[in-house]
């Protein structure tokens, strides 16, 4: 499986994402600059964390109009797996690929620590390697991860099982403890915690690796013909 | 040429953590009469006259980029100005 790590000016988790795919997951991966027009050669798209365009105006607001985002929308429509982590999640929200918006953390502080998440939907292409209701530890590092959506959107998220991860002990004020959501179609996931920073016990934990393994597993099931 | 002043604020229904912190700070500075603070953004745009309707252009710009209408409201004022 071949992944693209999209790099915006100001991305800073792109190297971690690349490392997770190449060295820990053992799949192909390439960096893709934000002015690239086509993502046709890739099977999965990863939008890493960081501070694209210095978070000017709002987080993700400017990156969302990068040339590559048209290709990301096309890949989303084609059903390819798309994962946005932290700033990547913020960009997906601004782009309208996921519903809702981010506010400043309730505490107004930048939060950087491992947090416990609950897997509340293990039936997505990003979460099948986890067990339902499993508690996993994944680090967060953000100043604006306070998820918000209106009541109607929240009802739809619940109705369609689009909430994938919730915080056990809400660090940022997010509505309903939401840490990660998926689109209705089930191929675009956004989450504030960083699974790519939790792929090796040596670095404090490997609970994030199963997320990437889930993607590969569902891709293989759909695309690789059994011999 | 027009000078357009755009004000972007969080919607009434959306809690403003910065505004809340500033309200508390003002209370501790002994201004109990301040009951609420909402923090927003102020932007000045200089826009040349074009064939397009000015309000239409500004509304497009605001809803596409300057404000995120999921959580923010915007309003604007237009001043016509003569280039120096």
mmCIF file with all atom_site columns, N, CA, C and O in Angstrom, chain A residues 43-78:
data_model
loop_
_atom_site.group_PDB
_atom_site.id
_atom_site.type_symbol
_atom_site.label_atom_id
_atom_site.label_alt_id
_atom_site.label_comp_id
_atom_site.label_asym_id
_atom_site.label_entity_id
_atom_site.label_seq_id
_atom_site.pdbx_PDB_ins_code
_atom_site.Cartn_x
_atom_site.Cartn_y
_atom_site.Cartn_z
_atom_site.occupancy
_atom_site.B_iso_or_equiv
_atom_site.pdbx_formal_charge
_atom_site.auth_seq_id
_atom_site.auth_comp_id
_atom_site.auth_asym_id
_atom_site.auth_atom_id
_atom_site.pdbx_PDB_model_num
ATOM 1   N N  . UNK A 1 43 ? -2.609  5.279  -2.440 1.00 0.00 ? 43 UNK A N  1
ATOM 2   C CA . UNK A 1 43 ? -3.762  4.507  -1.965 1.00 0.00 ? 43 UNK A CA 1
ATOM 3   C C  . UNK A 1 43 ? -4.334  5.091  -0.678 1.00 0.00 ? 43 UNK A C  1
ATOM 4   O O  . UNK A 1 43 ? -5.479  4.834  -0.325 1.00 0.00 ? 43 UNK A O  1
ATOM 5   N N  . UNK A 1 44 ? -3.497  5.831  0.045  1.00 0.00 ? 44 UNK A N  1
ATOM 6   C CA . UNK A 1 44 ? -3.954  6.420  1.301  1.00 0.00 ? 44 UNK A CA 1
ATOM 7   C C  . UNK A 1 44 ? -3.307  7.785  1.489  1.00 0.00 ? 44 UNK A C  1
ATOM 8   O O  . UNK A 1 44 ? -2.164  7.993  1.085  1.00 0.00 ? 44 UNK A O  1
ATOM 9   N N  . UNK A 1 45 ? -4.064  8.744  2.060  1.00 0.00 ? 45 UNK A N  1
ATOM 10  C CA . UNK A 1 45 ? -3.578  10.118 2.192  1.00 0.00 ? 45 UNK A CA 1
ATOM 11  C C  . UNK A 1 45 ? -3.506  10.483 3.674  1.00 0.00 ? 45 UNK A C  1
ATOM 12  O O  . UNK A 1 45 ? -4.486  10.304 4.407  1.00 0.00 ? 45 UNK A O  1
ATOM 13  N N  . UNK A 1 46 ? -2.359  11.022 4.100  1.00 0.00 ? 46 UNK A N  1
ATOM 14  C CA . UNK A 1 46 ? -2.171  11.390 5.503  1.00 0.00 ? 46 UNK A CA 1
ATOM 15  C C  . UNK A 1 46 ? -1.895  12.885 5.609  1.00 0.00 ? 46 UNK A C  1
ATOM 16  O O  . UNK A 1 46 ? -0.970  13.401 4.978  1.00 0.00 ? 46 UNK A O  1
ATOM 17  N N  . UNK A 1 47 ? -2.704  13.597 6.392  1.00 0.00 ? 47 UNK A N  1
ATOM 18  C CA . UNK A 1 47 ? -2.475  15.027 6.633  1.00 0.00 ? 47 UNK A CA 1
ATOM 19  C C  . UNK A 1 47 ? -1.911  15.167 8.038  1.00 0.00 ? 47 UNK A C  1
ATOM 20  O O  . UNK A 1 47 ? -2.615  14.903 9.017  1.00 0.00 ? 47 UNK A O  1
ATOM 21  N N  . UNK A 1 48 ? -0.642  15.551 8.149  1.00 0.00 ? 48 UNK A N  1
ATOM 22  C CA . UNK A 1 48 ? 0.030   15.528 9.449  1.00 0.00 ? 48 UNK A CA 1
ATOM 23  C C  . UNK A 1 48 ? -0.267  16.774 10.281 1.00 0.00 ? 48 UNK A C  1
ATOM 24  O O  . UNK A 1 48 ? -0.861  17.745 9.800  1.00 0.00 ? 48 UNK A O  1
ATOM 25  N N  . UNK A 1 49 ? 0.209   16.722 11.513 1.00 0.00 ? 49 UNK A N  1
ATOM 26  C CA . UNK A 1 49 ? 0.042   17.857 12.418 1.00 0.00 ? 49 UNK A CA 1
ATOM 27  C C  . UNK A 1 49 ? 1.071   18.943 12.160 1.00 0.00 ? 49 UNK A C  1
ATOM 28  O O  . UNK A 1 49 ? 1.966   18.804 11.325 1.00 0.00 ? 49 UNK A O  1
ATOM 29  N N  . UNK A 1 50 ? 0.919   20.033 12.887 1.00 0.00 ? 50 UNK A N  1
ATOM 30  C CA . UNK A 1 50 ? 1.839   21.158 12.743 1.00 0.00 ? 50 UNK A CA 1
ATOM 31  C C  . UNK A 1 50 ? 1.086   22.464 12.809 1.00 0.00 ? 50 UNK A C  1
ATOM 32  O O  . UNK A 1 50 ? 0.013   22.555 13.415 1.00 0.00 ? 50 UNK A O  1
ATOM 33  N N  . UNK A 1 51 ? 1.648   23.457 12.167 1.00 0.00 ? 51 UNK A N  1
ATOM 34  C CA . UNK A 1 51 ? 1.052   24.793 12.171 1.00 0.00 ? 51 UNK A CA 1
ATOM 35  C C  . UNK A 1 51 ? 1.061   25.336 10.749 1.00 0.00 ? 51 UNK A C  1
ATOM 36  O O  . UNK A 1 51 ? 1.782   26.276 10.431 1.00 0.00 ? 51 UNK A O  1
ATOM 37  N N  . UNK A 1 52 ? 0.295   24.693 9.862  1.00 0.00 ? 52 UNK A N  1
ATOM 38  C CA . UNK A 1 52 ? 0.315   25.110 8.462  1.00 0.00 ? 52 UNK A CA 1
ATOM 39  C C  . UNK A 1 52 ? 0.004   26.601 8.353  1.00 0.00 ? 52 UNK A C  1
ATOM 40  O O  . UNK A 1 52 ? -0.929  27.099 8.989  1.00 0.00 ? 52 UNK A O  1
ATOM 41  N N  . UNK A 1 53 ? 0.802   27.281 7.575  1.00 0.00 ? 53 UNK A N  1
ATOM 42  C CA . UNK A 1 53 ? 0.675   28.742 7.374  1.00 0.00 ? 53 UNK A CA 1
ATOM 43  C C  . UNK A 1 53 ? 0.599   29.492 8.704  1.00 0.00 ? 53 UNK A C  1
ATOM 44  O O  . UNK A 1 53 ? -0.128  30.477 8.839  1.00 0.00 ? 53 UNK A O  1
ATOM 45  N N  . UNK A 1 54 ? 1.347   28.968 9.691  1.00 0.00 ? 54 UNK A N  1
ATOM 46  C CA . UNK A 1 54 ? 1.436   29.660 10.970 1.00 0.00 ? 54 UNK A CA 1
ATOM 47  C C  . UNK A 1 54 ? 0.117   29.794 11.706 1.00 0.00 ? 54 UNK A C  1
ATOM 48  O O  . UNK A 1 54 ? -0.007  30.632 12.599 1.00 0.00 ? 54 UNK A O  1
ATOM 49  N N  . UNK A 1 55 ? -0.870  28.952 11.346 1.00 0.00 ? 55 UNK A N  1
ATOM 50  C CA . UNK A 1 55 ? -2.215  29.070 11.934 1.00 0.00 ? 55 UNK A CA 1
ATOM 51  C C  . UNK A 1 55 ? -2.811  30.463 11.705 1.00 0.00 ? 55 UNK A C  1
ATOM 52  O O  . UNK A 1 55 ? -3.712  30.888 12.448 1.00 0.00 ? 55 UNK A O  1
ATOM 53  N N  . UNK A 1 56 ? -2.343  31.193 10.713 1.00 0.00 ? 56 UNK A N  1
ATOM 54  C CA . UNK A 1 56 ? -2.865  32.537 10.446 1.00 0.00 ? 56 UNK A CA 1
ATOM 55  C C  . UNK A 1 56 ? -4.369  32.475 10.191 1.00 0.00 ? 56 UNK A C  1
ATOM 56  O O  . UNK A 1 56 ? -4.860  31.540 9.568  1.00 0.00 ? 56 UNK A O  1
ATOM 57  N N  . UNK A 1 57 ? -5.079  33.451 10.652 1.00 0.00 ? 57 UNK A N  1
ATOM 58  C CA . UNK A 1 57 ? -6.540  33.575 10.522 1.00 0.00 ? 57 UNK A CA 1
ATOM 59  C C  . UNK A 1 57 ? -7.247  32.554 11.411 1.00 0.00 ? 57 UNK A C  1
ATOM 60  O O  . UNK A 1 57 ? -7.865  32.930 12.389 1.00 0.00 ? 57 UNK A O  1
ATOM 61  N N  . UNK A 1 58 ? -7.175  31.281 11.057 1.00 0.00 ? 58 UNK A N  1
ATOM 62  C CA . UNK A 1 58 ? -7.675  30.187 11.899 1.00 0.00 ? 58 UNK A CA 1
ATOM 63  C C  . UNK A 1 58 ? -6.843  28.959 11.554 1.00 0.00 ? 58 UNK A C  1
ATOM 64  O O  . UNK A 1 58 ? -6.310  28.861 10.461 1.00 0.00 ? 58 UNK A O  1
ATOM 65  N N  . UNK A 1 59 ? -6.811  27.967 12.451 1.00 0.00 ? 59 UNK A N  1
ATOM 66  C CA . UNK A 1 59 ? -6.049  26.757 12.147 1.00 0.00 ? 59 UNK A CA 1
ATOM 67  C C  . UNK A 1 59 ? -6.630  26.092 10.897 1.00 0.00 ? 59 UNK A C  1
ATOM 68  O O  . UNK A 1 59 ? -7.826  25.862 10.822 1.00 0.00 ? 59 UNK A O  1
ATOM 69  N N  . UNK A 1 60 ? -5.755  25.820 9.942  1.00 0.00 ? 60 UNK A N  1
ATOM 70  C CA . UNK A 1 60 ? -6.186  25.090 8.739  1.00 0.00 ? 60 UNK A CA 1
ATOM 71  C C  . UNK A 1 60 ? -6.883  25.928 7.684  1.00 0.00 ? 60 UNK A C  1
ATOM 72  O O  . UNK A 1 60 ? -7.131  25.452 6.574  1.00 0.00 ? 60 UNK A O  1
ATOM 73  N N  . UNK A 1 61 ? -7.195  27.192 8.005  1.00 0.00 ? 61 UNK A N  1
ATOM 74  C CA . UNK A 1 61 ? -8.030  28.010 7.110  1.00 0.00 ? 61 UNK A CA 1
ATOM 75  C C  . UNK A 1 61 ? -7.348  28.300 5.777  1.00 0.00 ? 61 UNK A C  1
ATOM 76  O O  . UNK A 1 61 ? -8.004  28.382 4.741  1.00 0.00 ? 61 UNK A O  1
ATOM 77  N N  . UNK A 1 62 ? -6.039  28.459 5.795  1.00 0.00 ? 62 UNK A N  1
ATOM 78  C CA . UNK A 1 62 ? -5.332  28.812 4.559  1.00 0.00 ? 62 UNK A CA 1
ATOM 79  C C  . UNK A 1 62 ? -4.890  27.542 3.818  1.00 0.00 ? 62 UNK A C  1
ATOM 80  O O  . UNK A 1 62 ? -5.028  27.444 2.600  1.00 0.00 ? 62 UNK A O  1
ATOM 81  N N  . UNK A 1 63 ? -4.432  26.547 4.578  1.00 0.00 ? 63 UNK A N  1
ATOM 82  C CA . UNK A 1 63 ? -4.006  25.279 3.972  1.00 0.00 ? 63 UNK A CA 1
ATOM 83  C C  . UNK A 1 63 ? -5.147  24.643 3.176  1.00 0.00 ? 63 UNK A C  1
ATOM 84  O O  . UNK A 1 63 ? -4.940  23.999 2.153  1.00 0.00 ? 63 UNK A O  1
ATOM 85  N N  . UNK A 1 64 ? -6.369  24.888 3.649  1.00 0.00 ? 64 UNK A N  1
ATOM 86  C CA . UNK A 1 64 ? -7.544  24.287 3.032  1.00 0.00 ? 64 UNK A CA 1
ATOM 87  C C  . UNK A 1 64 ? -7.684  24.705 1.561  1.00 0.00 ? 64 UNK A C  1
ATOM 88  O O  . UNK A 1 64 ? -8.294  24.014 0.770  1.00 0.00 ? 64 UNK A O  1
ATOM 89  N N  . UNK A 1 65 ? -7.089  25.844 1.191  1.00 0.00 ? 65 UNK A N  1
ATOM 90  C CA . UNK A 1 65 ? -7.173  26.311 -0.190 1.00 0.00 ? 65 UNK A CA 1
ATOM 91  C C  . UNK A 1 65 ? -5.918  25.979 -1.010 1.00 0.00 ? 65 UNK A C  1
ATOM 92  O O  . UNK A 1 65 ? -5.736  26.473 -2.111 1.00 0.00 ? 65 UNK A O  1
ATOM 93  N N  . UNK A 1 66 ? -5.029  25.145 -0.452 1.00 0.00 ? 66 UNK A N  1
ATOM 94  C CA . UNK A 1 66 ? -3.855  24.686 -1.208 1.00 0.00 ? 66 UNK A CA 1
ATOM 95  C C  . UNK A 1 66 ? -4.318  23.876 -2.411 1.00 0.00 ? 66 UNK A C  1
ATOM 96  O O  . UNK A 1 66 ? -5.365  23.243 -2.377 1.00 0.00 ? 66 UNK A O  1
ATOM 97  N N  . UNK A 1 67 ? -3.447  23.874 -3.430 1.00 0.00 ? 67 UNK A N  1
ATOM 98  C CA . UNK A 1 67 ? -3.763  23.131 -4.647 1.00 0.00 ? 67 UNK A CA 1
ATOM 99  C C  . UNK A 1 67 ? -4.023  21.650 -4.352 1.00 0.00 ? 67 UNK A C  1
ATOM 100 O O  . UNK A 1 67 ? -4.943  21.046 -4.890 1.00 0.00 ? 67 UNK A O  1
ATOM 101 N N  . UNK A 1 68 ? -3.206  21.091 -3.450 1.00 0.00 ? 68 UNK A N  1
ATOM 102 C CA . UNK A 1 68 ? -3.313  19.658 -3.194 1.00 0.00 ? 68 UNK A CA 1
ATOM 103 C C  . UNK A 1 68 ? -4.670  19.275 -2.593 1.00 0.00 ? 68 UNK A C  1
ATOM 104 O O  . UNK A 1 68 ? -5.126  18.140 -2.717 1.00 0.00 ? 68 UNK A O  1
ATOM 105 N N  . UNK A 1 69 ? -5.341  20.245 -1.966 1.00 0.00 ? 69 UNK A N  1
ATOM 106 C CA . UNK A 1 69 ? -6.607  19.915 -1.310 1.00 0.00 ? 69 UNK A CA 1
ATOM 107 C C  . UNK A 1 69 ? -7.697  19.518 -2.303 1.00 0.00 ? 69 UNK A C  1
ATOM 108 O O  . UNK A 1 69 ? -8.605  18.767 -1.969 1.00 0.00 ? 69 UNK A O  1
ATOM 109 N N  . UNK A 1 70 ? -7.596  20.037 -3.534 1.00 0.00 ? 70 UNK A N  1
ATOM 110 C CA . UNK A 1 70 ? -8.553  19.598 -4.556 1.00 0.00 ? 70 UNK A CA 1
ATOM 111 C C  . UNK A 1 70 ? -8.362  18.111 -4.839 1.00 0.00 ? 70 UNK A C  1
ATOM 112 O O  . UNK A 1 70 ? -9.320  17.366 -5.044 1.00 0.00 ? 70 UNK A O  1
ATOM 113 N N  . UNK A 1 71 ? -7.084  17.683 -4.830 1.00 0.00 ? 71 UNK A N  1
ATOM 114 C CA . UNK A 1 71 ? -6.780  16.270 -5.053 1.00 0.00 ? 71 UNK A CA 1
ATOM 115 C C  . UNK A 1 71 ? -7.216  15.431 -3.844 1.00 0.00 ? 71 UNK A C  1
ATOM 116 O O  . UNK A 1 71 ? -7.628  14.278 -4.001 1.00 0.00 ? 71 UNK A O  1
ATOM 117 N N  . UNK A 1 72 ? -7.128  16.025 -2.644 1.00 0.00 ? 72 UNK A N  1
ATOM 118 C CA . UNK A 1 72 ? -7.570  15.316 -1.438 1.00 0.00 ? 72 UNK A CA 1
ATOM 119 C C  . UNK A 1 72 ? -9.091  15.101 -1.499 1.00 0.00 ? 72 UNK A C  1
ATOM 120 O O  . UNK A 1 72 ? -9.589  14.014 -1.198 1.00 0.00 ? 72 UNK A O  1
ATOM 121 N N  . UNK A 1 73 ? -9.816  16.140 -1.934 1.00 0.00 ? 73 UNK A N  1
ATOM 122 C CA . UNK A 1 73 ? -11.274 16.013 -2.079 1.00 0.00 ? 73 UNK A CA 1
ATOM 123 C C  . UNK A 1 73 ? -11.601 14.908 -3.092 1.00 0.00 ? 73 UNK A C  1
ATOM 124 O O  . UNK A 1 73 ? -12.475 14.067 -2.862 1.00 0.00 ? 73 UNK A O  1
ATOM 125 N N  . UNK A 1 74 ? -10.857 14.893 -4.191 1.00 0.00 ? 74 UNK A N  1
ATOM 126 C CA . UNK A 1 74 ? -11.066 13.877 -5.229 1.00 0.00 ? 74 UNK A CA 1
ATOM 127 C C  . UNK A 1 74 ? -10.808 12.468 -4.659 1.00 0.00 ? 74 UNK A C  1
ATOM 128 O O  . UNK A 1 74 ? -11.573 11.534 -4.891 1.00 0.00 ? 74 UNK A O  1
ATOM 129 N N  . UNK A 1 75 ? -9.723  12.340 -3.891 1.00 0.00 ? 75 UNK A N  1
ATOM 130 C CA . UNK A 1 75 ? -9.393  11.047 -3.285 1.00 0.00 ? 75 UNK A CA 1
ATOM 131 C C  . UNK A 1 75 ? -10.483 10.626 -2.291 1.00 0.00 ? 75 UNK A C  1
ATOM 132 O O  . UNK A 1 75 ? -10.828 9.448  -2.194 1.00 0.00 ? 75 UNK A O  1
ATOM 133 N N  . UNK A 1 76 ? -11.026 11.612 -1.571 1.00 0.00 ? 76 UNK A N  1
ATOM 134 C CA . UNK A 1 76 ? -12.102 11.318 -0.610 1.00 0.00 ? 76 UNK A CA 1
ATOM 135 C C  . UNK A 1 76 ? -13.330 10.803 -1.347 1.00 0.00 ? 76 UNK A C  1
ATOM 136 O O  . UNK A 1 76 ? -13.961 9.832  -0.937 1.00 0.00 ? 76 UNK A O  1
ATOM 137 N N  . UNK A 1 77 ? -13.637 11.458 -2.469 1.00 0.00 ? 77 UNK A N  1
ATOM 138 C CA . UNK A 1 77 ? -14.795 11.031 -3.264 1.00 0.00 ? 77 UNK A CA 1
ATOM 139 C C  . UNK A 1 77 ? -14.588 9.633  -3.843 1.00 0.00 ? 77 UNK A C  1
ATOM 140 O O  . UNK A 1 77 ? -15.526 8.864  -3.998 1.00 0.00 ? 77 UNK A O  1
ATOM 141 N N  . UNK A 1 78 ? -13.311 9.310  -4.134 1.00 0.00 ? 78 UNK A N  1
ATOM 142 C CA . UNK A 1 78 ? -13.000 7.998  -4.701 1.00 0.00 ? 78 UNK A CA 1
ATOM 143 C C  . UNK A 1 78 ? -12.998 6.901  -3.630 1.00 0.00 ? 78 UNK A C  1
ATOM 144 O O  . UNK A 1 78 ? -12.799 5.727  -3.940 1.00 0.00 ? 78 UNK A O  1
#
